[in-house]
PDB file of C-alpha atoms in Angstrom:
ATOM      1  CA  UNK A   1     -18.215  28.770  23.706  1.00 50.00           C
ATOM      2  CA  UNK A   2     -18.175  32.204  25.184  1.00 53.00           C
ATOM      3  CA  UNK A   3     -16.689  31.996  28.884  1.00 53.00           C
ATOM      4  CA  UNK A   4     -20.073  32.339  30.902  1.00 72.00           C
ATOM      5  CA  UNK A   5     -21.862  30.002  33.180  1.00 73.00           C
ATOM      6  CA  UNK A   6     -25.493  31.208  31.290  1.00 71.00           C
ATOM      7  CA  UNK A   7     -24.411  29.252  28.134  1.00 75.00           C
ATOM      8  CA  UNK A   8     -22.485  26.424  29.735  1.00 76.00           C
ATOM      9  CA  UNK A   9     -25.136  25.796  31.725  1.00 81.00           C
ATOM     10  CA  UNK A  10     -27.818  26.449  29.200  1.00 89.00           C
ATOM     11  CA  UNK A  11     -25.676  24.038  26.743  1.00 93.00           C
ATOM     12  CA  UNK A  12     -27.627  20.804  27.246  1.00 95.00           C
ATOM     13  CA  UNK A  13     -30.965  22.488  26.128  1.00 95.00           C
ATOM     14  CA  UNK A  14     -29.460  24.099  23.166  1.00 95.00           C
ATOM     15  CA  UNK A  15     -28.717  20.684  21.843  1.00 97.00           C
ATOM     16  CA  UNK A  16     -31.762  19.162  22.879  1.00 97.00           C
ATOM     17  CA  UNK A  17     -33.911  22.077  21.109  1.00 97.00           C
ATOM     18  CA  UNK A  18     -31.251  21.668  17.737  1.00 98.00           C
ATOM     19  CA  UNK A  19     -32.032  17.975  17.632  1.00 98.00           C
ATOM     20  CA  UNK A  20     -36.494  18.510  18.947  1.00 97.00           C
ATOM     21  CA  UNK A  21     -35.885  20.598  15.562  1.00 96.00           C
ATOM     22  CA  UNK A  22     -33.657  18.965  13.074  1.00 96.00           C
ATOM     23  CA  UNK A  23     -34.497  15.202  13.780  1.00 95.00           C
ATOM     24  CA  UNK A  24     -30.886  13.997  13.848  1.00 96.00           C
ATOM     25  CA  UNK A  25     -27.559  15.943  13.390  1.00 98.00           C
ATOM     26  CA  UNK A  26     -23.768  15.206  13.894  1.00 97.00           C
ATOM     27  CA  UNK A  27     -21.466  17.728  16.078  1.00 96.00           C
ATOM     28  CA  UNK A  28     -19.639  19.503  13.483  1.00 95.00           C
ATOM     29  CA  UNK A  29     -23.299  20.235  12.363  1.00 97.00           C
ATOM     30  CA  UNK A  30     -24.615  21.351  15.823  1.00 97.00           C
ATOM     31  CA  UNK A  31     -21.803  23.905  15.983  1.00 96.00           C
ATOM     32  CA  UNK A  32     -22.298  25.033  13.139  1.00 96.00           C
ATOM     33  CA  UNK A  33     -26.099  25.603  13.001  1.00 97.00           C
ATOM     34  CA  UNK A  34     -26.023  27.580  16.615  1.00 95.00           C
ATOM     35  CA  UNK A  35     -23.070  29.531  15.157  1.00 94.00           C
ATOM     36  CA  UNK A  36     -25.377  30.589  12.413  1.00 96.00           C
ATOM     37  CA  UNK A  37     -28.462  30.801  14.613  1.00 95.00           C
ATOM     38  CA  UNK A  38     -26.312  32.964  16.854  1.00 92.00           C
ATOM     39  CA  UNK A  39     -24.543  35.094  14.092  1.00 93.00           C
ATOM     40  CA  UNK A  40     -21.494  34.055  15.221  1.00 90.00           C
ATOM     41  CA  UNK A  41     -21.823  35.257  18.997  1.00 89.00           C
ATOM     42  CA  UNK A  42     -22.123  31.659  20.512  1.00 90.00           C
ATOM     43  CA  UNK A  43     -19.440  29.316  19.552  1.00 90.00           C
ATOM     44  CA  UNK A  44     -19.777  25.562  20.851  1.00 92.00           C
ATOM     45  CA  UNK A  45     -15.975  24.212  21.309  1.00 90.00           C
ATOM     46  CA  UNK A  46     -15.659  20.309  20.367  1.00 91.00           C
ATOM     47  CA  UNK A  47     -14.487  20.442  24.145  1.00 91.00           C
ATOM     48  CA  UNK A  48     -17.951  21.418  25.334  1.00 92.00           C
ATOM     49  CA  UNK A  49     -19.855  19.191  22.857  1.00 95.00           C
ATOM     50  CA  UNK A  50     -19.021  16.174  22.801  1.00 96.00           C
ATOM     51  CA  UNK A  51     -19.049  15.691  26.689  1.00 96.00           C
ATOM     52  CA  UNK A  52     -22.267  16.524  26.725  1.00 96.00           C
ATOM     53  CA  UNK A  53     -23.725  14.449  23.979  1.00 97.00           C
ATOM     54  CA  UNK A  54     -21.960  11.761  25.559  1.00 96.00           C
ATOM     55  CA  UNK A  55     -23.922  12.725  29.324  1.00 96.00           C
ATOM     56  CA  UNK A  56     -27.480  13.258  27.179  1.00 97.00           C
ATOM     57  CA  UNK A  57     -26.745   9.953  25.736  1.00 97.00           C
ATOM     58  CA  UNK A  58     -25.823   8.148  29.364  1.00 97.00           C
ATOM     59  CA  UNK A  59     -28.479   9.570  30.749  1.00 97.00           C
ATOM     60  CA  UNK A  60     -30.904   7.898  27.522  1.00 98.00           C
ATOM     61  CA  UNK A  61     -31.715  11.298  26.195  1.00 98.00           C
ATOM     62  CA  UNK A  62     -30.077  10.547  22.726  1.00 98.00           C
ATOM     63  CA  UNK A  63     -29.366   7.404  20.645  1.00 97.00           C
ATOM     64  CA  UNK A  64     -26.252   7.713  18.206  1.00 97.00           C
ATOM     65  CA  UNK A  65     -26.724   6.262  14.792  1.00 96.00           C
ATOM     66  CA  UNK A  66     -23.144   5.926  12.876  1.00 95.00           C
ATOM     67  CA  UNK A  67     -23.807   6.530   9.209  1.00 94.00           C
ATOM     68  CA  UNK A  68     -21.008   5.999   6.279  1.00 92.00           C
ATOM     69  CA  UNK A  69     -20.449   9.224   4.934  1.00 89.00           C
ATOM     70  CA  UNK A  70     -17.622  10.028   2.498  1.00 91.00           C
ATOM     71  CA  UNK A  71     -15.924   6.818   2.893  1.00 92.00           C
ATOM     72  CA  UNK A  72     -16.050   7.888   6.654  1.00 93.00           C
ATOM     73  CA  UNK A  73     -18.282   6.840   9.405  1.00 94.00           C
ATOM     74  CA  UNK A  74     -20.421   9.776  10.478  1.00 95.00           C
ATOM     75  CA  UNK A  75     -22.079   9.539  14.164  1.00 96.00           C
ATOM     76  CA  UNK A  76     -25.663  11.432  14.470  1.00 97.00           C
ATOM     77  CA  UNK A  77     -27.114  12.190  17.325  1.00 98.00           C
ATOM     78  CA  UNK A  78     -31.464  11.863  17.721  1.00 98.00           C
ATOM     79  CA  UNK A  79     -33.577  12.355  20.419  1.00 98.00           C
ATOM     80  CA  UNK A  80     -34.790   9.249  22.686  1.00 98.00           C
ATOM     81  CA  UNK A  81     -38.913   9.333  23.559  1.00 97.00           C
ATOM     82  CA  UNK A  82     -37.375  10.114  27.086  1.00 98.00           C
ATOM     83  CA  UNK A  83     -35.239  12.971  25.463  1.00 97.00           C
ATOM     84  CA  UNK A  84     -38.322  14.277  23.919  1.00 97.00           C
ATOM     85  CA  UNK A  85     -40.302  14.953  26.531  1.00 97.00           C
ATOM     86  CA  UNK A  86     -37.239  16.388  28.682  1.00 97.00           C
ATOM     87  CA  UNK A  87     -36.969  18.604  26.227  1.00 97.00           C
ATOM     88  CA  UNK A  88     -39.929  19.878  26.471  1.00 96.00           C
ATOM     89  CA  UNK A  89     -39.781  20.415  30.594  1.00 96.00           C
ATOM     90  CA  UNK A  90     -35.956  21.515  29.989  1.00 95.00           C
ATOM     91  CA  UNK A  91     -37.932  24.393  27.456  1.00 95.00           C
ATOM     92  CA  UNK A  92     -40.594  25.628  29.537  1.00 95.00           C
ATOM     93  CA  UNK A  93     -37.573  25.877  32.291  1.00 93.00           C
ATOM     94  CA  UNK A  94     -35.567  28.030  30.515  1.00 91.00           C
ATOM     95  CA  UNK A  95     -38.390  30.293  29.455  1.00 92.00           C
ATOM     96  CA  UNK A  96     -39.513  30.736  32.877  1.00 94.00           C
ATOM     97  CA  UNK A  97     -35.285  31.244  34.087  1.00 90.00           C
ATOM     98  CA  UNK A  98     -35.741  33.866  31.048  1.00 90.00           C
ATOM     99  CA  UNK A  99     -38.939  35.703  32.220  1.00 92.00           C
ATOM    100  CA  UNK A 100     -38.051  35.952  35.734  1.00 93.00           C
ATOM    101  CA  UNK A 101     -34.662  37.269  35.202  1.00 91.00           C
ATOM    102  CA  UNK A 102     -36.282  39.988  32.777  1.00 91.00           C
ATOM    103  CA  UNK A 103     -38.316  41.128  35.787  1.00 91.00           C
ATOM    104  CA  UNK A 104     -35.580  41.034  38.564  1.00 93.00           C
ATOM    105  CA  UNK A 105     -33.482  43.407  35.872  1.00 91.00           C
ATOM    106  CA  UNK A 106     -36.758  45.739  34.685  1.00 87.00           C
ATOM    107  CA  UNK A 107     -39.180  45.100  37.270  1.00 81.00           C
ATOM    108  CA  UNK A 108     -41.190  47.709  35.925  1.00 75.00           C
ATOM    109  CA  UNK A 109     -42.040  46.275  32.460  1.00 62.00           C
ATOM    110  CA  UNK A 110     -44.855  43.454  31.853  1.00 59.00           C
ATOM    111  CA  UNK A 111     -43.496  40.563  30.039  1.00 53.00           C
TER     112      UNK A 111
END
């Protein structure tokens, strides 16, 4: 992940927004799909990742499901109702963080 407090601290909602999306995904795949998203400017280390599916998940945000993939078990990661609607507040947060900071840096356009 890029060395900047605005995507480590904005980290938690990307995955949450991923999973709103996509139902249920595995880590690998969650790299890989804001990576693409992205065009390559965000990269998600494993080191960043999996700590914090492992928070959302203590905090009942996510339930793991392990799957058998490949002769391999496979954890994915879903949404909990609770993670659901945290989400959504998490969203409307960041949009808001987004709007105002567009207006502290050009004040003089109307967003």
């Amino acid at each position: 992940m890029k060395n900047s407090q605005l995507y480590k601290g904005s980290l938690n909602t990307i995955i949450m927004k991923l999973l709103e999306e996509n139902g249920k995904m595995y880590g690998y795949e969650i790299t890989q799909k804001v990576k693409a998203i992205t065009q390559g400017e965000l990269n998600i280390t494993e080191g960043a990742l999996y700590p914090a599916l492992h928070k959302l998940e203590a905090d009942g945000l996510l339930d793991v499901e392990m799957e058998k993939v490949d002769n391999r078990i496979r954890k994915y990661y879903k949404l909990t109702e609770k993670g659901t609607t945290e989400t959504v507040n998490r969203l409307a947060e960041l949009e808001d963080f987004i709007r105002n900071m567009q207006t502290i840096i050009k004040p003089n356009l109307e967003f």
